[in-house]
PDB file of C-alpha atoms in Angstrom:
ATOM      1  CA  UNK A   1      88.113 147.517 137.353  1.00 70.00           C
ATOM      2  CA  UNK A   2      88.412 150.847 139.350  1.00 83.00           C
ATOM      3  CA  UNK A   3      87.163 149.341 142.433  1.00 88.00           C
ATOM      4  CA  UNK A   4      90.557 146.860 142.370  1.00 84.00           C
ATOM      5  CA  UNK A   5      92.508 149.867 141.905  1.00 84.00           C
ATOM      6  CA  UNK A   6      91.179 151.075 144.492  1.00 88.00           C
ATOM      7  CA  UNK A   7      91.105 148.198 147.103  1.00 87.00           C
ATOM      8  CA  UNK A   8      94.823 147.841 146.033  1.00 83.00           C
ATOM      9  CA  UNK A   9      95.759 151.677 147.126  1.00 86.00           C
ATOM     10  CA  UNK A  10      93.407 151.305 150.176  1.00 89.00           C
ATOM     11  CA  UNK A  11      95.939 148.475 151.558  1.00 88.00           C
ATOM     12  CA  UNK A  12      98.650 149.566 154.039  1.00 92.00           C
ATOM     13  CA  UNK A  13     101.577 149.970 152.409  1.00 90.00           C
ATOM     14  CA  UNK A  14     103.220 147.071 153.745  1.00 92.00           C
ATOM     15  CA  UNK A  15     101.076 144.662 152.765  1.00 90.00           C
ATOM     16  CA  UNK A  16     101.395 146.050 148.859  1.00 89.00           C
ATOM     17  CA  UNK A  17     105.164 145.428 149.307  1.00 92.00           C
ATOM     18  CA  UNK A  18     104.751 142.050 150.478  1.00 93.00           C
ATOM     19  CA  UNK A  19     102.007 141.222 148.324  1.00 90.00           C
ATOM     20  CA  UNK A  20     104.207 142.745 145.197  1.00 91.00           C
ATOM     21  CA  UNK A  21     107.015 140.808 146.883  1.00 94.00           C
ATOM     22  CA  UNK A  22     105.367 137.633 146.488  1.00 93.00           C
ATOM     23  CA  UNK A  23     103.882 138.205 143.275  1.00 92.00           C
ATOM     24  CA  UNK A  24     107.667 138.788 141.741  1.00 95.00           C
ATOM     25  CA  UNK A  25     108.588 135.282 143.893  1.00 94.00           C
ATOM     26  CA  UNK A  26     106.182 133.343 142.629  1.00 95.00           C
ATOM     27  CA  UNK A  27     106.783 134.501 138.425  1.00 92.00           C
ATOM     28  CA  UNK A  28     110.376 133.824 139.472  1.00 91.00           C
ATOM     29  CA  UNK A  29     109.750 130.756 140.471  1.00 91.00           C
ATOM     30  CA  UNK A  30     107.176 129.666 137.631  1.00 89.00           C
ATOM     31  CA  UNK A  31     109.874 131.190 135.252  1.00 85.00           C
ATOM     32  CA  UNK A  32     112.788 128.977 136.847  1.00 83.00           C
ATOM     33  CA  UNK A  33     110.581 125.358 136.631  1.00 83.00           C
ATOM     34  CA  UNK A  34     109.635 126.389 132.904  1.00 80.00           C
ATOM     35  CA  UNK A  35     113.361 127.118 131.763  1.00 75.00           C
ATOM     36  CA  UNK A  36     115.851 123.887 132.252  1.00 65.00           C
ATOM     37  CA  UNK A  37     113.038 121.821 130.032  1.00 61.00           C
ATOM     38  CA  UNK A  38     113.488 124.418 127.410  1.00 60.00           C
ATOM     39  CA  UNK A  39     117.533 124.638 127.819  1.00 52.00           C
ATOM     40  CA  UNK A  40     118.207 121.256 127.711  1.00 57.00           C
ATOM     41  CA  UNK A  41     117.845 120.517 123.679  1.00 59.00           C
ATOM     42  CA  UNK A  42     119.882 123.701 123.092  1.00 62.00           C
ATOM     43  CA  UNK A  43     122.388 122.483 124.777  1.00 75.00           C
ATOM     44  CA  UNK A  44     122.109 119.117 123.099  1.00 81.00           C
ATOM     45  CA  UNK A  45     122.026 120.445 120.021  1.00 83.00           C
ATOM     46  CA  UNK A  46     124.793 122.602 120.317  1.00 83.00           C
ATOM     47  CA  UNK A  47     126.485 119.679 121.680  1.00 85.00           C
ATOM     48  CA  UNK A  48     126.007 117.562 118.792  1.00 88.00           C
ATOM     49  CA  UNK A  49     127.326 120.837 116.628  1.00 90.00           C
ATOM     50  CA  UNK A  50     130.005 121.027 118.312  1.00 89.00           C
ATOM     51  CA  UNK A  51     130.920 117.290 117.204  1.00 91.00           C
ATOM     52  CA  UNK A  52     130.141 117.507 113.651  1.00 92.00           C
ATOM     53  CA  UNK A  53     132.388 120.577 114.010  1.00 92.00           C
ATOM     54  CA  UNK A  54     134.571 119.013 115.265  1.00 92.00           C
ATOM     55  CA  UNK A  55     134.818 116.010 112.238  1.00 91.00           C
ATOM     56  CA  UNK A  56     134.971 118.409 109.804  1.00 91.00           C
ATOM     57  CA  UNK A  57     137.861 120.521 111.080  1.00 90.00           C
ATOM     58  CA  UNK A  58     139.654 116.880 111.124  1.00 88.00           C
ATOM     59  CA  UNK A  59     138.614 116.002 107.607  1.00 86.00           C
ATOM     60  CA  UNK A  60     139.470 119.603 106.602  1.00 85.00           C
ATOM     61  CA  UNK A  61     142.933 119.129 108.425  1.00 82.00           C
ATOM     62  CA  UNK A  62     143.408 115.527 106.904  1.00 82.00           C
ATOM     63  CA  UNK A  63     142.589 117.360 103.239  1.00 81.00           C
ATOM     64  CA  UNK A  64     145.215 119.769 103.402  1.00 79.00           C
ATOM     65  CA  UNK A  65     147.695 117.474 104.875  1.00 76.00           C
ATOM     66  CA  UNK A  66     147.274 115.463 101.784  1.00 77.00           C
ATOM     67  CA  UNK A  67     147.494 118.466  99.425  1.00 72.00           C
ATOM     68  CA  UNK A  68     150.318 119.765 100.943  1.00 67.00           C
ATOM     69  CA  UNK A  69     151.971 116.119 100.240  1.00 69.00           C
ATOM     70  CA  UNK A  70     150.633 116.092  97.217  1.00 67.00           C
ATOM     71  CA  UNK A  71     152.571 119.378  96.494  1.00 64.00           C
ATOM     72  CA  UNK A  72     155.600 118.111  97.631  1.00 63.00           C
ATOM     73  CA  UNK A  73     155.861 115.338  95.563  1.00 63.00           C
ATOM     74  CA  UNK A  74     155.264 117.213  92.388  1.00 60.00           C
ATOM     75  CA  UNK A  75     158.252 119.163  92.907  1.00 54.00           C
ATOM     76  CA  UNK A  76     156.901 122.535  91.574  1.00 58.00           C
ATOM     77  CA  UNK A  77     155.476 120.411  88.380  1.00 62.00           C
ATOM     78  CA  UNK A  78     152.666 123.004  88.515  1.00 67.00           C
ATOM     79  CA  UNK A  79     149.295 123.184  85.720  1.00 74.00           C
ATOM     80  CA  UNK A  80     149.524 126.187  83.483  1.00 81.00           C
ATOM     81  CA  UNK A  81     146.483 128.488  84.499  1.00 83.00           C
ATOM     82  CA  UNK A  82     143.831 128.355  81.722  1.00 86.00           C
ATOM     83  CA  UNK A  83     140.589 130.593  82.801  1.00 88.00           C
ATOM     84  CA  UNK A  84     138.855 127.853  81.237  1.00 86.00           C
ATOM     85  CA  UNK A  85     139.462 125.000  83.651  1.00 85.00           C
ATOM     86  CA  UNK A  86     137.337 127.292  86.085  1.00 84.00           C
ATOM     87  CA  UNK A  87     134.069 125.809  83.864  1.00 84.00           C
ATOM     88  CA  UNK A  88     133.028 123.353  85.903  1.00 82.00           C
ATOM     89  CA  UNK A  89     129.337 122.219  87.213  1.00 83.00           C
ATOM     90  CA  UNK A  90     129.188 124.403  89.686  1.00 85.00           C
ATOM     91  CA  UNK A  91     130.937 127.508  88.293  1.00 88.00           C
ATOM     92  CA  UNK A  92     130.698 129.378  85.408  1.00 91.00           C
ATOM     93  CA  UNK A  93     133.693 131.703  83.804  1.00 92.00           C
ATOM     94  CA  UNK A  94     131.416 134.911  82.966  1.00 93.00           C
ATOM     95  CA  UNK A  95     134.637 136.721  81.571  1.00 92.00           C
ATOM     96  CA  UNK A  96     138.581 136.868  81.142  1.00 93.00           C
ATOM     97  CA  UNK A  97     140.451 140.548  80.460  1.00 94.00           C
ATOM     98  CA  UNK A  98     143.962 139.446  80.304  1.00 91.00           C
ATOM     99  CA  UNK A  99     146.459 141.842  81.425  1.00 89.00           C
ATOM    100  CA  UNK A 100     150.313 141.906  81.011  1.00 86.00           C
ATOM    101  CA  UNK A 101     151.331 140.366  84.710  1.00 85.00           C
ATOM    102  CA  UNK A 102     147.349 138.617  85.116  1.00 88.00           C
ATOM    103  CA  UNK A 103     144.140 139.416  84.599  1.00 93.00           C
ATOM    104  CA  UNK A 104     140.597 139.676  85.945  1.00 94.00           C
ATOM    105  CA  UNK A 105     138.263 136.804  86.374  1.00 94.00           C
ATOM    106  CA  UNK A 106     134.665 136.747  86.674  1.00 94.00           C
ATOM    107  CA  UNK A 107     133.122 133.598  87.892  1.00 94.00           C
ATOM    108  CA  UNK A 108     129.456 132.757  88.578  1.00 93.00           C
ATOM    109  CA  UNK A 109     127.924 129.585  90.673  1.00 90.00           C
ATOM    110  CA  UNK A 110     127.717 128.574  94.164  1.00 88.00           C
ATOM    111  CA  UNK A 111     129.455 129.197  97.679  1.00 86.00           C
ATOM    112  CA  UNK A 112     130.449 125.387  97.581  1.00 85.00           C
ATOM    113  CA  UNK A 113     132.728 125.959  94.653  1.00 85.00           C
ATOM    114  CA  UNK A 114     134.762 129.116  96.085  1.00 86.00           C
ATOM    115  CA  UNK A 115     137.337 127.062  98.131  1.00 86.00           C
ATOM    116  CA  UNK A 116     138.353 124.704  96.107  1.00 87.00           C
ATOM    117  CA  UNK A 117     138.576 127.845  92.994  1.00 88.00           C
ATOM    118  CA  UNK A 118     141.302 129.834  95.457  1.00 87.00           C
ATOM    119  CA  UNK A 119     143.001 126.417  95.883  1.00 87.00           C
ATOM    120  CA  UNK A 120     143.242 125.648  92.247  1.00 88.00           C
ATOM    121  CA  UNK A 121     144.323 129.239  91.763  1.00 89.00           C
ATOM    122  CA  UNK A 122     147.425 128.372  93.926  1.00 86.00           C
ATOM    123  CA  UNK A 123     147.867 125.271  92.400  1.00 85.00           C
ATOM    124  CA  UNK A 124     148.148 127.038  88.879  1.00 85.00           C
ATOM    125  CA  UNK A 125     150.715 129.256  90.447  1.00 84.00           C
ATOM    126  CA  UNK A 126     148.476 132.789  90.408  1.00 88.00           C
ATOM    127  CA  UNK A 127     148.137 134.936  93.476  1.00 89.00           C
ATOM    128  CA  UNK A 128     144.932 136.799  93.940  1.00 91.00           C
ATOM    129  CA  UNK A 129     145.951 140.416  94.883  1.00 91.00           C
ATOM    130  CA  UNK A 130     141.810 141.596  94.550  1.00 93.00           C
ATOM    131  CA  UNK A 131     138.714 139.765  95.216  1.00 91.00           C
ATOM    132  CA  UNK A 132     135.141 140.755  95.820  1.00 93.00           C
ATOM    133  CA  UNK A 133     131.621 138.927  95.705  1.00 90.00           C
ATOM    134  CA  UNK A 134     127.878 140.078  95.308  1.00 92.00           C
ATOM    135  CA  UNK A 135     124.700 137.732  94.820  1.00 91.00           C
ATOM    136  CA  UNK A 136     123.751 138.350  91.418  1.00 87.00           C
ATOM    137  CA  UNK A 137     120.332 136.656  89.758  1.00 84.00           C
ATOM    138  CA  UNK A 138     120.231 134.075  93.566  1.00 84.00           C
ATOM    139  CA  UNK A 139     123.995 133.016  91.968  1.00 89.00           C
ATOM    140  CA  UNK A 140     127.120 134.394  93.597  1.00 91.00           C
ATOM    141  CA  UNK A 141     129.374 136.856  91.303  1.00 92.00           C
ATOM    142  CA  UNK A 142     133.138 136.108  91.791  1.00 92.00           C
ATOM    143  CA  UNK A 143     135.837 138.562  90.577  1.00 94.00           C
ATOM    144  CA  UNK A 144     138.823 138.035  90.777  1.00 93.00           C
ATOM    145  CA  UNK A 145     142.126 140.097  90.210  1.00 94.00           C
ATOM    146  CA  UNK A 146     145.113 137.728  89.209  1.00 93.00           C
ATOM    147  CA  UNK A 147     148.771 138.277  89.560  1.00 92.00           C
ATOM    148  CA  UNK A 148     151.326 135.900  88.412  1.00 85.00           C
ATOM    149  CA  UNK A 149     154.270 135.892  90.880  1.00 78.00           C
ATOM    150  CA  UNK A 150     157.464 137.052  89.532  1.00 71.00           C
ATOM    151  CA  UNK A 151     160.201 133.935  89.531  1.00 58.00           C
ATOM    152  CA  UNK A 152     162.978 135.911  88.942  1.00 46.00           C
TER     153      UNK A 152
END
């Protein structure tokens, strides 16, 4: 092993450049023919992402268009709030403390459940003023501070 050392310091200086020179070229080169075969699916796959994206956000948008409809043909006919239509299969009310102008919430379930919880808070005419969330036993902990909105 010393003795390539060696031969390598022995060459003129030059030829170490140009031999380092080509070297570099040729790893450049071997790098560049080895890289497009593995870019290509990325960029497929982020392509097809990008479309089921893309449906979603237009279901999504088609959703609240119909909700917002939907609340304008109630005309402010709006459910009382009842902690206790939160018990559904996916959440679970872990406890109510009822306050004078609210109250906190606790929930406990999955991340599929929170969206449609904040839009059946708004449907029931509450405002959340406090939220937070912590995984708790591989279940997500919800709690909630509620605020009913002054009418008058």
């Amino acid at each position: 092993m010393n003795s390539l050392v060696d031969a390598w310091c022995a060459l003129p200086t030059r030829l170490r450049i140009g031999g380092w020179c080509l070297w570099s070229l040729s790893l450049c080169v071997l790098a560049a023919i080895c890289m497009p075969d593995m870019a290509q699916p990325e960029s497929e796959e982020r392509l097809q992402q990008r479309v089921a994206l893309r449906g979603q956000w237009q279901a999504l948008r088609h959703l609240v268009n119909s909700v917002d409809e939907h609340l304008m043909a109630t005309d402010g006919a709006r459910p009382s709030f009842s902690p206790l239509h939160f018990q559904v299969p996916q959440m679970r009310l872990q406890h109510w403390k009822p306050t004078a102008s609210g109250g906190e919430m606790a929930l406990k379930g999955q991340w599929d459940a929170v969206p449609q919880i904040f839009s059946q808070l708004a449907l029931q005419g509450m405002g959340v003023s406090q939220f937070s969330f912590r995984v708790e036993d591989a279940e997500l902990l919800l709690t909630f501070q509620l605020e009913q909105p002054n009418d008058g």
